[in-house]
Amino acid sequence: MSSTNELHEKIKEYASFISQTLQPQLQAAVDARDATDADMSEYTQLRNKLQYLENEIGLDHSSSSMEGVGGQPSAKNCKPLEALVDICHETVYCRAVIPNPRTVYVDVGLGFMVEFTLQEAIGFIEKKLKYLDEVLKHRASVAEGIARDVENALELLEELGAEIPDRETS
């Protein structure tokens, strides 16, 4: 009789461990993985837009007349660019005039914005995407490991639950 009570206690213990420890860990790992995936999507979208912008304004690296101090494109040679700017998660846009479309500010993390030329920004984004890909792989493997732990714990609960009728019938 006491072994049945002990078995019930173990089942409660494992169920509590699953619901209070493993499932929140799994949710946090999945959320972190999804956030990294969303970051990668945003950077990929930005890279594509910058490449399109670069093609549209027709940067010509061979022309020295377009370069200013330090080999940077001269703002005087740039035509202002009109654009719609997303100000509310792709639901609200406003018109903007970009006086020098050859430079952009990119959020590099921790609240810092860095001014880049289009080529520098694309290069930075490529490096950032490689880094985020490694982070995504790591976070996915962590989530998979926790999911396996949840699966194993649930199997153990099933086995413990299956032992209860065997004990009572003998």
PDB file of C-alpha atoms in Angstrom:
ATOM      1  CA  MET A   1       0.000   0.000   0.000  1.00  0.00           C
ATOM      2  CA  SER A   2       2.793   2.405   0.862  1.00  0.00           C
ATOM      3  CA  SER A   3       4.555   1.665  -2.420  1.00  0.00           C
ATOM      4  CA  THR A   4       1.406   2.773  -4.294  1.00  0.00           C
ATOM      5  CA  ASN A   5       1.400   5.999  -2.293  1.00  0.00           C
ATOM      6  CA  GLU A   6       5.085   6.476  -3.041  1.00  0.00           C
ATOM      7  CA  LEU A   7       4.366   5.909  -6.721  1.00  0.00           C
ATOM      8  CA  HIS A   8       1.587   8.507  -6.659  1.00  0.00           C
ATOM      9  CA  GLU A   9       3.979  10.952  -4.979  1.00  0.00           C
ATOM     10  CA  LYS A  10       6.641  10.326  -7.639  1.00  0.00           C
ATOM     11  CA  ILE A  11       4.069  10.891 -10.386  1.00  0.00           C
ATOM     12  CA  LYS A  12       3.041  14.202  -8.787  1.00  0.00           C
ATOM     13  CA  GLU A  13       6.709  15.157  -8.421  1.00  0.00           C
ATOM     14  CA  TYR A  14       7.502  14.475 -12.088  1.00  0.00           C
ATOM     15  CA  ALA A  15       4.325  16.203 -13.281  1.00  0.00           C
ATOM     16  CA  SER A  16       5.235  19.245 -11.204  1.00  0.00           C
ATOM     17  CA  PHE A  17       8.794  19.223 -12.560  1.00  0.00           C
ATOM     18  CA  ILE A  18       7.494  19.100 -16.128  1.00  0.00           C
ATOM     19  CA  SER A  19       4.943  21.880 -15.691  1.00  0.00           C
ATOM     20  CA  GLN A  20       6.970  24.196 -13.454  1.00  0.00           C
ATOM     21  CA  THR A  21      10.486  23.709 -14.820  1.00  0.00           C
ATOM     22  CA  LEU A  22      10.748  22.040 -18.205  1.00  0.00           C
ATOM     23  CA  GLN A  23       7.787  23.624 -19.980  1.00  0.00           C
ATOM     24  CA  PRO A  24       8.761  27.226 -19.022  1.00  0.00           C
ATOM     25  CA  GLN A  25      12.363  26.487 -20.069  1.00  0.00           C
ATOM     26  CA  LEU A  26      11.126  25.111 -23.377  1.00  0.00           C
ATOM     27  CA  GLN A  27       8.907  28.151 -23.954  1.00  0.00           C
ATOM     28  CA  ALA A  28      11.800  30.526 -23.176  1.00  0.00           C
ATOM     29  CA  ALA A  29      14.112  28.624 -25.539  1.00  0.00           C
ATOM     30  CA  VAL A  30      11.518  28.645 -28.331  1.00  0.00           C
ATOM     31  CA  ASP A  31      10.875  32.371 -27.788  1.00  0.00           C
ATOM     32  CA  ALA A  32      14.621  33.115 -27.961  1.00  0.00           C
ATOM     33  CA  ARG A  33      14.924  31.054 -31.144  1.00  0.00           C
ATOM     34  CA  ASP A  34      11.948  32.847 -32.695  1.00  0.00           C
ATOM     35  CA  ALA A  35      13.352  36.267 -31.729  1.00  0.00           C
ATOM     36  CA  THR A  36      16.660  35.425 -33.405  1.00  0.00           C
ATOM     37  CA  ASP A  37      14.799  34.223 -36.489  1.00  0.00           C
ATOM     38  CA  ALA A  38      12.833  37.504 -36.558  1.00  0.00           C
ATOM     39  CA  ASP A  39      16.085  39.501 -36.265  1.00  0.00           C
ATOM     40  CA  MET A  40      17.537  37.555 -39.177  1.00  0.00           C
ATOM     41  CA  SER A  41      14.434  38.252 -41.223  1.00  0.00           C
ATOM     42  CA  GLU A  42      14.658  41.994 -40.501  1.00  0.00           C
ATOM     43  CA  TYR A  43      18.352  42.154 -41.394  1.00  0.00           C
ATOM     44  CA  THR A  44      17.752  40.161 -44.587  1.00  0.00           C
ATOM     45  CA  GLN A  45      14.953  42.524 -45.549  1.00  0.00           C
ATOM     46  CA  LEU A  46      17.185  45.535 -44.818  1.00  0.00           C
ATOM     47  CA  ARG A  47      20.023  44.065 -46.878  1.00  0.00           C
ATOM     48  CA  ASN A  48      17.685  43.500 -49.819  1.00  0.00           C
ATOM     49  CA  LYS A  49      16.340  47.057 -49.587  1.00  0.00           C
ATOM     50  CA  LEU A  50      19.856  48.493 -49.397  1.00  0.00           C
ATOM     51  CA  GLN A  51      20.943  46.468 -52.429  1.00  0.00           C
ATOM     52  CA  TYR A  52      17.887  47.715 -54.303  1.00  0.00           C
ATOM     53  CA  LEU A  53      18.660  51.295 -53.242  1.00  0.00           C
ATOM     54  CA  GLU A  54      22.271  50.867 -54.312  1.00  0.00           C
ATOM     55  CA  ASN A  55      21.126  49.712 -57.758  1.00  0.00           C
ATOM     56  CA  GLU A  56      18.527  52.489 -58.023  1.00  0.00           C
ATOM     57  CA  ILE A  57      20.878  55.372 -57.293  1.00  0.00           C
ATOM     58  CA  GLY A  58      23.503  53.779 -59.524  1.00  0.00           C
ATOM     59  CA  LEU A  59      26.632  53.982 -57.462  1.00  0.00           C
ATOM     60  CA  ASP A  60      29.574  54.092 -59.823  1.00  0.00           C
ATOM     61  CA  HIS A  61      32.800  53.303 -57.998  1.00  0.00           C
ATOM     62  CA  SER A  62      34.982  54.017 -61.019  1.00  0.00           C
ATOM     63  CA  SER A  63      33.963  57.671 -61.244  1.00  0.00           C
ATOM     64  CA  SER A  64      36.211  59.847 -59.111  1.00  0.00           C
ATOM     65  CA  SER A  65      33.941  62.860 -59.603  1.00  0.00           C
ATOM     66  CA  MET A  66      31.361  61.213 -57.346  1.00  0.00           C
ATOM     67  CA  GLU A  67      33.780  60.793 -54.468  1.00  0.00           C
ATOM     68  CA  GLY A  68      34.269  63.283 -51.705  1.00  0.00           C
ATOM     69  CA  VAL A  69      36.801  63.390 -48.903  1.00  0.00           C
ATOM     70  CA  GLY A  70      38.294  60.003 -47.991  1.00  0.00           C
ATOM     71  CA  GLY A  71      36.812  58.203 -50.987  1.00  0.00           C
ATOM     72  CA  GLN A  72      33.273  58.649 -49.654  1.00  0.00           C
ATOM     73  CA  PRO A  73      30.512  59.630 -52.069  1.00  0.00           C
ATOM     74  CA  SER A  74      29.930  63.357 -52.093  1.00  0.00           C
ATOM     75  CA  ALA A  75      26.570  64.498 -50.755  1.00  0.00           C
ATOM     76  CA  LYS A  76      26.559  67.296 -53.329  1.00  0.00           C
ATOM     77  CA  ASN A  77      26.389  64.764 -56.161  1.00  0.00           C
ATOM     78  CA  CYS A  78      23.431  62.902 -54.639  1.00  0.00           C
ATOM     79  CA  LYS A  79      19.863  63.532 -55.655  1.00  0.00           C
ATOM     80  CA  PRO A  80      17.425  63.545 -52.757  1.00  0.00           C
ATOM     81  CA  LEU A  81      15.304  60.430 -52.600  1.00  0.00           C
ATOM     82  CA  GLU A  82      11.637  60.333 -51.641  1.00  0.00           C
ATOM     83  CA  ALA A  83      10.464  57.303 -49.725  1.00  0.00           C
ATOM     84  CA  LEU A  84       7.742  55.962 -47.494  1.00  0.00           C
ATOM     85  CA  VAL A  85       9.100  55.173 -44.045  1.00  0.00           C
ATOM     86  CA  ASP A  86       7.529  52.535 -41.810  1.00  0.00           C
ATOM     87  CA  ILE A  87       6.863  54.102 -38.425  1.00  0.00           C
ATOM     88  CA  CYS A  88       4.533  51.496 -36.905  1.00  0.00           C
ATOM     89  CA  HIS A  89       5.266  47.845 -37.730  1.00  0.00           C
ATOM     90  CA  GLU A  90       4.204  48.027 -41.385  1.00  0.00           C
ATOM     91  CA  THR A  91       0.829  49.593 -40.586  1.00  0.00           C
ATOM     92  CA  VAL A  92       1.618  53.325 -40.659  1.00  0.00           C
ATOM     93  CA  TYR A  93       3.969  54.982 -43.129  1.00  0.00           C
ATOM     94  CA  CYS A  94       5.044  58.576 -43.610  1.00  0.00           C
ATOM     95  CA  ARG A  95       6.657  60.341 -46.534  1.00  0.00           C
ATOM     96  CA  ALA A  96      10.289  61.226 -46.144  1.00  0.00           C
ATOM     97  CA  VAL A  97      12.919  62.971 -48.211  1.00  0.00           C
ATOM     98  CA  ILE A  98      16.375  61.506 -47.857  1.00  0.00           C
ATOM     99  CA  PRO A  99      18.908  64.217 -48.751  1.00  0.00           C
ATOM    100  CA  ASN A 100      21.843  61.792 -49.101  1.00  0.00           C
ATOM    101  CA  PRO A 101      20.694  58.244 -49.900  1.00  0.00           C
ATOM    102  CA  ARG A 102      24.295  57.018 -50.102  1.00  0.00           C
ATOM    103  CA  THR A 103      24.584  56.773 -46.319  1.00  0.00           C
ATOM    104  CA  VAL A 104      22.291  55.028 -43.865  1.00  0.00           C
ATOM    105  CA  TYR A 105      22.088  54.540 -40.129  1.00  0.00           C
ATOM    106  CA  VAL A 106      21.944  50.938 -38.960  1.00  0.00           C
ATOM    107  CA  ASP A 107      21.006  49.717 -35.489  1.00  0.00           C
ATOM    108  CA  VAL A 108      24.052  47.667 -34.466  1.00  0.00           C
ATOM    109  CA  GLY A 109      22.636  46.658 -31.098  1.00  0.00           C
ATOM    110  CA  LEU A 110      22.486  47.977 -27.548  1.00  0.00           C
ATOM    111  CA  GLY A 111      20.710  51.092 -28.816  1.00  0.00           C
ATOM    112  CA  PHE A 112      23.631  52.256 -30.961  1.00  0.00           C
ATOM    113  CA  MET A 113      23.088  53.518 -34.488  1.00  0.00           C
ATOM    114  CA  VAL A 114      26.073  53.696 -36.840  1.00  0.00           C
ATOM    115  CA  GLU A 115      26.263  55.686 -40.061  1.00  0.00           C
ATOM    116  CA  PHE A 116      27.414  53.504 -42.959  1.00  0.00           C
ATOM    117  CA  THR A 117      27.759  53.907 -46.673  1.00  0.00           C
ATOM    118  CA  LEU A 118      25.498  51.496 -48.518  1.00  0.00           C
ATOM    119  CA  GLN A 119      28.388  49.114 -49.198  1.00  0.00           C
ATOM    120  CA  GLU A 120      29.551  49.219 -45.579  1.00  0.00           C
ATOM    121  CA  ALA A 121      26.011  48.604 -44.336  1.00  0.00           C
ATOM    122  CA  ILE A 122      25.578  45.614 -46.641  1.00  0.00           C
ATOM    123  CA  GLY A 123      28.937  44.227 -45.472  1.00  0.00           C
ATOM    124  CA  PHE A 124      27.975  44.722 -41.823  1.00  0.00           C
ATOM    125  CA  ILE A 125      24.623  43.031 -42.389  1.00  0.00           C
ATOM    126  CA  GLU A 126      26.284  40.025 -44.062  1.00  0.00           C
ATOM    127  CA  LYS A 127      28.529  39.578 -41.002  1.00  0.00           C
ATOM    128  CA  LYS A 128      25.593  40.079 -38.645  1.00  0.00           C
ATOM    129  CA  LEU A 129      23.545  37.462 -40.532  1.00  0.00           C
ATOM    130  CA  LYS A 130      26.390  34.927 -40.249  1.00  0.00           C
ATOM    131  CA  TYR A 131      26.587  35.581 -36.516  1.00  0.00           C
ATOM    132  CA  LEU A 132      22.805  35.350 -36.083  1.00  0.00           C
ATOM    133  CA  ASP A 133      22.770  32.091 -38.050  1.00  0.00           C
ATOM    134  CA  GLU A 134      25.197  30.573 -35.521  1.00  0.00           C
ATOM    135  CA  VAL A 135      23.106  31.924 -32.635  1.00  0.00           C
ATOM    136  CA  LEU A 136      19.966  30.480 -34.248  1.00  0.00           C
ATOM    137  CA  LYS A 137      21.575  27.047 -34.612  1.00  0.00           C
ATOM    138  CA  HIS A 138      22.633  27.092 -30.959  1.00  0.00           C
ATOM    139  CA  ARG A 139      19.219  28.230 -29.731  1.00  0.00           C
ATOM    140  CA  ALA A 140      17.474  25.623 -31.889  1.00  0.00           C
ATOM    141  CA  SER A 141      19.667  22.860 -30.437  1.00  0.00           C
ATOM    142  CA  VAL A 142      18.946  24.082 -26.892  1.00  0.00           C
ATOM    143  CA  ALA A 143      15.201  24.050 -27.612  1.00  0.00           C
ATOM    144  CA  GLU A 144      15.464  20.561 -29.130  1.00  0.00           C
ATOM    145  CA  GLY A 145      17.340  19.314 -26.056  1.00  0.00           C
ATOM    146  CA  ILE A 146      14.705  20.670 -23.693  1.00  0.00           C
ATOM    147  CA  ALA A 147      11.948  19.200 -25.892  1.00  0.00           C
ATOM    148  CA  ARG A 148      13.674  15.796 -25.627  1.00  0.00           C
ATOM    149  CA  ASP A 149      13.813  16.198 -21.845  1.00  0.00           C
ATOM    150  CA  VAL A 150      10.076  16.952 -21.755  1.00  0.00           C
ATOM    151  CA  GLU A 151       9.404  13.934 -23.961  1.00  0.00           C
ATOM    152  CA  ASN A 152      11.522  11.666 -21.732  1.00  0.00           C
ATOM    153  CA  ALA A 153       9.819  12.949 -18.587  1.00  0.00           C
ATOM    154  CA  LEU A 154       6.379  12.341 -20.122  1.00  0.00           C
ATOM    155  CA  GLU A 155       7.409   8.795 -21.072  1.00  0.00           C
ATOM    156  CA  LEU A 156       8.568   8.229 -17.508  1.00  0.00           C
ATOM    157  CA  LEU A 157       5.215   9.472 -16.235  1.00  0.00           C
ATOM    158  CA  GLU A 158       3.439   7.029 -18.547  1.00  0.00           C
ATOM    159  CA  GLU A 159       5.586   4.165 -17.260  1.00  0.00           C
ATOM    160  CA  LEU A 160       4.960   5.125 -13.654  1.00  0.00           C
ATOM    161  CA  GLY A 161       1.231   5.412 -14.342  1.00  0.00           C
ATOM    162  CA  ALA A 162       1.236   1.992 -15.995  1.00  0.00           C
ATOM    163  CA  GLU A 163       2.815   0.441 -12.889  1.00  0.00           C
ATOM    164  CA  ILE A 164      -0.031   1.493 -10.589  1.00  0.00           C
ATOM    165  CA  PRO A 165      -2.623  -1.034 -11.895  1.00  0.00           C
ATOM    166  CA  ASP A 166       0.042  -3.787 -11.915  1.00  0.00           C
ATOM    167  CA  ARG A 167       0.762  -3.164  -8.216  1.00  0.00           C
ATOM    168  CA  GLU A 168      -2.899  -3.084  -7.219  1.00  0.00           C
ATOM    169  CA  THR A 169      -3.792  -6.344  -9.030  1.00  0.00           C
ATOM    170  CA  SER A 170      -0.950  -8.364  -7.479  1.00  0.00           C
TER     171      SER A 170
END
